Amino acid sequence: MITSQRCVGKSIRKKDAMQLLQGKPVYVDDITRTDALVVKVLRSPHAHALIEEIRTDIAMKVPGIEAIYTYLDVPQKRFTMAGQTYPEPSPYDRLLLDQRVRFVGDAVAIVAGETEKAVDKAMKLIKVRYQVLEAVLDFHQSKDSSVLVHPEESWKSLCPVGADNHRNLCASGSEEMGDVDAVLRDCDHVIDHTYHIKACQQAMMETFRTYTEMDPYGRLHVISSTQVVFHCRRIIANALDIPKSKVHVEKPRIGGGFGAKQTVVAEVYPAFVTWKTGKPAKMIYSRKECQIAASPRHEMEVHVRLGASNDGTIRAIDMFTLSNTGAYGEHGPTTVGLSGHKAIPLYTTNMEAYRFAYDVVYTNRQSSGAYRGYGATQGLFAVESAVNELADQLGMDPVEIRNRNIVRQGMKMPAYYGETTVACALDRCISRCKDIFDWDEKFPVRDMGNGKVRAAGIGLSMQGSAIPGLDVGSATIKLGDEGFFILMIGAADMGTGCDTTLSQIAAETLECDVDDIEVFGADTDASPYDSGSYASSTAYLTGKAVEKACIELKEHLCEIAAQILSCKPEELEFRGDGAYRLADGAFVSRKDIATKSMTHNPVAAQATVSHTSTVSPPPFMAGMVEIELDRETGNVEVLNTCAVVDCGRPLNPNLARIQAEGGIVQALGMALTENVTYTDDGRVMEDSFMQYKIPSRLDVGKLRVEFEDSNEPTGPYGAKSIGEVVINTTAPAICHAIYRATGVWHRTLPITPEDILMGGADD
């Protein structure tokens, strides 16, 4: 490993920073044809119904309408929209269009026309007669209900995840270590509560959008705002029932994803239109569609029993998670696992027994999907709240009770796939966070007068770094004319800056400047296969592939240089600007190596490496929040937030800090303002940003993020992930602070001013 620290660990400016700053065209709608057919979907007004008749003849007479498709026109092959590695654990339960609609907003017809005005007019003229069916809207009543969301025989689950469509089960399972019930009976204290975390939207700036066209070779060319180009290709091919070789997917700049774009929400509809008509097509979701028919976080109810001794030793945790996947099963079987696997292991030190069980159920509500934190967020809110309540019950400082029980470096974590923490700085994260937050001064409740009080709370978090034994990261690095390098990746930069951090890894390994590295991707035709940008995998997995590819490329370049110097490759060393002969210092520049590579040369001036991992080293985080609460109005103002993160070695501290700040703010919204409510007939009430309140800069207060380094030997230059761990501490810390200020625990998120005024403890 190179130790020069030329690039890694430096806060280098993002490669696309100036393009974005200057408003250059980079997104789907900037770079695709303006004369493409406009595609929209007519959506169901009912939570559960069968289409008895659908008439499109009048709508087809609208000038400019190209085509209208119904369930009678689409392939009868079920698929999943979840962007996951095949075979997907999410069930194959969708059709492009189905006679049975399963939530308010489900697709009824696809309409394509020359203008948006024509399409909007035609949608109003489509006549649909529904047989309205009884709906299951309460996820407590779904399992074994007489109302089946998916009664069809063509439904199938590819993996053994405990799914059973005849029981409304998308997944079900359990695991345990030791005799949980016996240990809990022997504990001096047992915290026993149920925590409810509502679905919430990713609310990324760029809505779902896709452009499709036929290329000169008769293939379907898709340009989409997606995190998963390779999975997207498979899903589109499955939905259209065409060969995967006929689909080419690429992504431009993405205006945020946060997991939403790990689900193929919009791509299949314009793809079907283009495949049928041969004409370019484009679909751009409105904000309302993003709110009512997208892929929000899974609503979960988490029952926790946490047992401890009088001295604060946590001896056992029993968790049961009930997850609401909604009308379809995207990511249902996988998100639920993280609710336990990323919460229970935090308290490994004295753990004698644990049990984690779960059910994931179908309901006639909007289908859920991937959202940053991916189930860990819900589980950690529950467990961290229970630990805070235990500390209060024992009269202990919540920092002290954590220090007695947290996982530390070198410990095996039975509830985390049996992995051992090789790099863990959680104890140092807590200690440093306590110091810079000034916990000892801020933790006591302070009456500020005028009915306002100040209080503080704490939360811990852990996540993972890619899916072990499954995910693949890949990179191709090649030497171009005049000696610059081209890095080709299949991971998607969603604004996280991975194009830059991966370039830093390449430049560090090749001992050159970041400006010498040009980045291309992600494109299913040109990029090497990569699972995609999700599961906190890009820096850890793809980053390691980049490092290994660059090491291999240096060997190739020495082979080419050896032809020029008439020596053996092992006599040379590549040092960034070129190859040096160790014996006498003879030198061949990168430019000359590039020129030679194109002339009578059998050695490729490039290298491609795929990398996978059998472990998923967890990053850790400690977070503290200070609030001011108005007892007369219930309003909560966040004054100070402090977080210290162990992401191994930060590859780019500024970009890592921005990741943490963004996650903290998202969690602030989840904790206080982002509320989703339904009418009695299953319609989402918050269908715009007028009703669905995401935080602005004015809501954040002072925010400080620092890092405690650890060195993860399986990561590139010691790095672990950071993308998701940062969203998980804020909600339990705010909940804790609200309890300190009011004396009332709230166990449902978000905690609104009305909830505070009316009191909590809602289990």
mmCIF file of N, CA, C and O in Angstrom, residues 40 42 51 53-57 59-60 65-77 79 95-100 107-112 126-128 238-242 268-269 271-277:
data_model
loop_
_atom_site.group_PDB
_atom_site.id
_atom_site.type_symbol
_atom_site.label_atom_id
_atom_site.label_comp_id
_atom_site.label_asym_id
_atom_site.label_seq_id
_atom_site.Cartn_x
_atom_site.Cartn_y
_atom_site.Cartn_z
ATOM 1 N N LYS A 40 -47.141 9.184 -19.781
ATOM 2 C CA LYS A 40 -47.706 9.292 -18.434
ATOM 3 C C LYS A 40 -48.525 8.046 -18.144
ATOM 4 O O LYS A 40 -48.870 7.287 -19.058
ATOM 5 N N LEU A 42 -52.008 6.620 -16.254
ATOM 6 C CA LEU A 42 -53.289 6.820 -15.586
ATOM 7 C C LEU A 42 -53.289 5.968 -14.328
ATOM 8 O O LEU A 42 -52.958 4.777 -14.378
ATOM 9 N N ILE A 51 -60.306 -4.181 -12.758
ATOM 10 C CA ILE A 51 -60.771 -3.417 -13.916
ATOM 11 C C ILE A 51 -61.737 -4.306 -14.702
ATOM 12 O O ILE A 51 -61.345 -5.331 -15.265
ATOM 13 N N GLU A 53 -63.872 -3.005 -17.166
ATOM 14 C CA GLU A 53 -63.882 -2.515 -18.547
ATOM 15 C C GLU A 53 -63.046 -1.251 -18.613
ATOM 16 O O GLU A 53 -63.084 -0.412 -17.712
ATOM 17 N N ILE A 54 -62.281 -1.113 -19.680
ATOM 18 C CA ILE A 54 -61.509 0.103 -19.899
ATOM 19 C C ILE A 54 -61.620 0.480 -21.368
ATOM 20 O O ILE A 54 -61.304 -0.323 -22.251
ATOM 21 N N ARG A 55 -62.098 1.681 -21.628
ATOM 22 C CA ARG A 55 -62.320 2.156 -22.991
ATOM 23 C C ARG A 55 -61.358 3.299 -23.291
ATOM 24 O O ARG A 55 -61.284 4.286 -22.562
ATOM 25 N N THR A 56 -60.629 3.141 -24.388
ATOM 26 C CA THR A 56 -59.637 4.138 -24.780
ATOM 27 C C THR A 56 -59.939 4.763 -26.136
ATOM 28 O O THR A 56 -59.169 5.595 -26.611
ATOM 29 N N ASP A 57 -61.058 4.359 -26.784
ATOM 30 C CA ASP A 57 -61.330 4.789 -28.154
ATOM 31 C C ASP A 57 -61.479 6.300 -28.275
ATOM 32 O O ASP A 57 -60.952 6.922 -29.209
ATOM 33 N N ALA A 59 -60.300 8.592 -26.163
ATOM 34 C CA ALA A 59 -59.005 9.199 -25.829
ATOM 35 C C ALA A 59 -58.030 9.123 -26.998
ATOM 36 O O ALA A 59 -57.232 10.034 -27.216
ATOM 37 N N MET A 60 -58.092 8.054 -27.765
ATOM 38 C CA MET A 60 -57.188 7.893 -28.906
ATOM 39 C C MET A 60 -57.440 8.913 -30.010
ATOM 40 O O MET A 60 -56.588 9.137 -30.869
ATOM 41 N N ILE A 65 -52.033 12.043 -29.911
ATOM 42 C CA ILE A 65 -51.876 10.821 -29.119
ATOM 43 C C ILE A 65 -51.324 9.716 -29.998
ATOM 44 O O ILE A 65 -51.862 9.407 -31.071
ATOM 45 N N GLU A 66 -50.232 9.115 -29.551
ATOM 46 C CA GLU A 66 -49.569 8.048 -30.301
ATOM 47 C C GLU A 66 -50.098 6.679 -29.923
ATOM 48 O O GLU A 66 -50.344 5.834 -30.791
ATOM 49 N N ALA A 67 -50.262 6.418 -28.634
ATOM 50 C CA ALA A 67 -50.675 5.077 -28.206
ATOM 51 C C ALA A 67 -51.205 5.126 -26.781
ATOM 52 O O ALA A 67 -50.800 5.974 -25.985
ATOM 53 N N ILE A 68 -52.123 4.216 -26.501
ATOM 54 C CA ILE A 68 -52.613 3.992 -25.142
ATOM 55 C C ILE A 68 -52.602 2.490 -24.910
ATOM 56 O O ILE A 68 -53.139 1.727 -25.724
ATOM 57 N N TYR A 69 -51.984 2.064 -23.821
ATOM 58 C CA TYR A 69 -51.862 0.639 -23.530
ATOM 59 C C TYR A 69 -52.557 0.324 -22.206
ATOM 60 O O TYR A 69 -52.491 1.103 -21.252
ATOM 61 N N THR A 70 -53.224 -0.826 -22.183
ATOM 62 C CA THR A 70 -53.885 -1.303 -20.973
ATOM 63 C C THR A 70 -53.332 -2.675 -20.616
ATOM 64 O O THR A 70 -52.430 -3.199 -21.291
ATOM 65 N N TYR A 71 -53.896 -3.274 -19.572
ATOM 66 C CA TYR A 71 -53.426 -4.598 -19.143
ATOM 67 C C TYR A 71 -53.588 -5.651 -20.226
ATOM 68 O O TYR A 71 -52.924 -6.695 -20.205
ATOM 69 N N LEU A 72 -54.451 -5.381 -21.205
ATOM 70 C CA LEU A 72 -54.654 -6.338 -22.301
ATOM 71 C C LEU A 72 -53.510 -6.311 -23.309
ATOM 72 O O LEU A 72 -53.403 -7.214 -24.144
ATOM 73 N N ASP A 73 -52.644 -5.290 -23.229
ATOM 74 C CA ASP A 73 -51.608 -5.090 -24.248
ATOM 75 C C ASP A 73 -50.200 -5.457 -23.798
ATOM 76 O O ASP A 73 -49.270 -5.402 -24.607
ATOM 77 N N VAL A 74 -50.024 -5.800 -22.532
ATOM 78 C CA VAL A 74 -48.673 -5.967 -22.006
ATOM 79 C C VAL A 74 -48.344 -7.440 -21.777
ATOM 80 O O VAL A 74 -49.247 -8.275 -21.672
ATOM 81 N N PRO A 75 -47.053 -7.776 -21.690
ATOM 82 C CA PRO A 75 -46.668 -9.169 -21.414
ATOM 83 C C PRO A 75 -47.206 -9.635 -20.067
ATOM 84 O O PRO A 75 -47.269 -8.865 -19.100
ATOM 85 N N GLN A 76 -47.570 -10.868 -19.990
ATOM 86 C CA GLN A 76 -48.105 -11.448 -18.746
ATOM 87 C C GLN A 76 -47.004 -12.183 -17.996
ATOM 88 O O GLN A 76 -47.173 -13.311 -17.533
ATOM 89 N N LYS A 77 -45.877 -11.541 -17.886
ATOM 90 C CA LYS A 77 -44.712 -12.099 -17.195
ATOM 91 C C LYS A 77 -44.411 -11.238 -15.972
ATOM 92 O O LYS A 77 -44.144 -10.044 -16.092
ATOM 93 N N PHE A 79 -42.532 -9.707 -12.674
ATOM 94 C CA PHE A 79 -41.155 -9.283 -12.400
ATOM 95 C C PHE A 79 -41.156 -8.456 -11.131
ATOM 96 O O PHE A 79 -42.200 -8.179 -10.536
ATOM 97 N N LEU A 95 -46.851 -6.888 -12.881
ATOM 98 C CA LEU A 95 -46.945 -6.809 -14.327
ATOM 99 C C LEU A 95 -46.810 -5.340 -14.707
ATOM 100 O O LEU A 95 -47.042 -4.452 -13.881
ATOM 101 N N LEU A 96 -46.441 -5.084 -15.962
ATOM 102 C CA LEU A 96 -46.405 -3.698 -16.408
ATOM 103 C C LEU A 96 -47.725 -2.996 -16.116
ATOM 104 O O LEU A 96 -47.759 -1.888 -15.593
ATOM 105 N N LEU A 97 -48.802 -3.646 -16.469
ATOM 106 C CA LEU A 97 -50.154 -3.208 -16.130
ATOM 107 C C LEU A 97 -50.937 -4.447 -15.761
ATOM 108 O O LEU A 97 -50.798 -5.496 -16.409
ATOM 109 N N ASP A 98 -51.769 -4.342 -14.737
ATOM 110 C CA ASP A 98 -52.485 -5.510 -14.239
ATOM 111 C C ASP A 98 -53.976 -5.204 -14.202
ATOM 112 O O ASP A 98 -54.385 -4.045 -14.013
ATOM 113 N N GLN A 99 -54.775 -6.240 -14.374
ATOM 114 C CA GLN A 99 -56.221 -6.051 -14.246
ATOM 115 C C GLN A 99 -56.594 -5.716 -12.805
ATOM 116 O O GLN A 99 -57.566 -5.006 -12.550
ATOM 117 N N ARG A 100 -55.811 -6.203 -11.873
ATOM 118 C CA ARG A 100 -56.036 -5.908 -10.455
ATOM 119 C C ARG A 100 -55.141 -4.736 -10.055
ATOM 120 O O ARG A 100 -53.916 -4.793 -10.229
ATOM 121 N N ALA A 107 -50.770 1.740 -11.429
ATOM 122 C CA ALA A 107 -50.864 2.001 -12.863
ATOM 123 C C ALA A 107 -52.071 1.299 -13.480
ATOM 124 O O ALA A 107 -52.281 0.103 -13.261
ATOM 125 N N VAL A 108 -52.855 2.038 -14.279
ATOM 126 C CA VAL A 108 -54.029 1.508 -14.969
ATOM 127 C C VAL A 108 -53.810 1.487 -16.474
ATOM 128 O O VAL A 108 -54.187 0.532 -17.154
ATOM 129 N N ALA A 109 -53.215 2.559 -17.013
ATOM 130 C CA ALA A 109 -52.973 2.635 -18.452
ATOM 131 C C ALA A 109 -51.736 3.486 -18.709
ATOM 132 O O ALA A 109 -51.409 4.392 -17.932
ATOM 133 N N ILE A 110 -51.044 3.198 -19.806
ATOM 134 C CA ILE A 110 -49.902 3.986 -20.253
ATOM 135 C C ILE A 110 -50.354 4.819 -21.446
ATOM 136 O O ILE A 110 -50.904 4.282 -22.413
ATOM 137 N N VAL A 111 -50.131 6.126 -21.379
ATOM 138 C CA VAL A 111 -50.555 7.035 -22.438
ATOM 139 C C VAL A 111 -49.324 7.732 -23.001
ATOM 140 O O VAL A 111 -48.515 8.282 -22.236
ATOM 141 N N ALA A 112 -49.173 7.722 -24.323
ATOM 142 C CA ALA A 112 -48.036 8.355 -24.986
ATOM 143 C C ALA A 112 -48.538 9.295 -26.074
ATOM 144 O O ALA A 112 -49.399 8.924 -26.874
ATOM 145 N N ILE A 126 -60.190 8.551 -20.840
ATOM 146 C CA ILE A 126 -60.185 7.090 -20.692
ATOM 147 C C ILE A 126 -61.269 6.710 -19.687
ATOM 148 O O ILE A 126 -61.327 7.252 -18.590
ATOM 149 N N LYS A 127 -62.137 5.807 -20.077
ATOM 150 C CA LYS A 127 -63.256 5.403 -19.230
ATOM 151 C C LYS A 127 -62.960 4.029 -18.624
ATOM 152 O O LYS A 127 -62.736 3.063 -19.357
ATOM 153 N N VAL A 128 -62.969 3.974 -17.288
ATOM 154 C CA VAL A 128 -62.654 2.725 -16.591
ATOM 155 C C VAL A 128 -63.809 2.379 -15.656
ATOM 156 O O VAL A 128 -64.261 3.232 -14.868
ATOM 157 N N ASN A 238 -37.023 -8.086 -18.324
ATOM 158 C CA ASN A 238 -38.040 -8.961 -17.729
ATOM 159 C C ASN A 238 -39.441 -8.394 -17.933
ATOM 160 O O ASN A 238 -40.380 -9.120 -18.279
ATOM 161 N N ALA A 239 -39.607 -7.099 -17.716
ATOM 162 C CA ALA A 239 -40.925 -6.477 -17.822
ATOM 163 C C ALA A 239 -41.460 -6.531 -19.244
ATOM 164 O O ALA A 239 -42.658 -6.762 -19.462
ATOM 165 N N LEU A 240 -40.573 -6.313 -20.217
ATOM 166 C CA LEU A 240 -40.990 -6.310 -21.617
ATOM 167 C C LEU A 240 -40.932 -7.695 -22.245
ATOM 168 O O LEU A 240 -41.372 -7.890 -23.380
ATOM 169 N N ASP A 241 -40.344 -8.650 -21.480
ATOM 170 C CA ASP A 241 -40.173 -10.022 -21.970
ATOM 171 C C ASP A 241 -39.377 -10.042 -23.267
ATOM 172 O O ASP A 241 -39.774 -10.632 -24.275
ATOM 173 N N ILE A 242 -38.222 -9.372 -23.231
ATOM 174 C CA ILE A 242 -37.319 -9.334 -24.377
ATOM 175 C C ILE A 242 -35.922 -9.739 -23.906
ATOM 176 O O ILE A 242 -35.628 -9.722 -22.709
ATOM 177 N N VAL A 268 -39.756 1.382 -16.897
ATOM 178 C CA VAL A 268 -40.431 0.364 -17.716
ATOM 179 C C VAL A 268 -41.499 0.955 -18.631
ATOM 180 O O VAL A 268 -41.792 0.397 -19.697
ATOM 181 N N TYR A 269 -42.088 2.077 -18.260
ATOM 182 C CA TYR A 269 -43.210 2.618 -19.041
ATOM 183 C C TYR A 269 -42.759 3.244 -20.363
ATOM 184 O O TYR A 269 -43.271 2.864 -21.428
ATOM 185 N N ALA A 271 -39.962 2.679 -21.768
ATOM 186 C CA ALA A 271 -39.283 1.587 -22.482
ATOM 187 C C ALA A 271 -40.291 0.772 -23.277
ATOM 188 O O ALA A 271 -40.042 0.401 -24.441
ATOM 189 N N PHE A 272 -41.443 0.495 -22.681
ATOM 190 C CA PHE A 272 -42.475 -0.268 -23.379
ATOM 191 C C PHE A 272 -43.014 0.518 -24.571
ATOM 192 O O PHE A 272 -43.223 -0.037 -25.662
ATOM 193 N N VAL A 273 -43.219 1.815 -24.394
ATOM 194 C CA VAL A 273 -43.722 2.652 -25.484
ATOM 195 C C VAL A 273 -42.751 2.649 -26.656
ATOM 196 O O VAL A 273 -43.141 2.468 -27.820
ATOM 197 N N THR A 274 -41.466 2.853 -26.370
ATOM 198 C CA THR A 274 -40.468 2.869 -27.446
ATOM 199 C C THR A 274 -40.354 1.513 -28.125
ATOM 200 O O THR A 274 -40.244 1.417 -29.355
ATOM 201 N N TRP A 275 -40.399 0.446 -27.349
ATOM 202 C CA TRP A 275 -40.293 -0.894 -27.926
ATOM 203 C C TRP A 275 -41.469 -1.189 -28.861
ATOM 204 O O TRP A 275 -41.306 -1.826 -29.897
ATOM 205 N N LYS A 276 -42.650 -0.678 -28.499
ATOM 206 C CA LYS A 276 -43.844 -0.936 -29.319
ATOM 207 C C LYS A 276 -43.938 0.006 -30.515
ATOM 208 O O LYS A 276 -44.369 -0.401 -31.599
ATOM 209 N N THR A 277 -43.559 1.266 -30.337
ATOM 210 C CA THR A 277 -43.745 2.254 -31.407
ATOM 211 C C THR A 277 -42.488 2.507 -32.222
ATOM 212 O O THR A 277 -42.573 3.012 -33.350
#
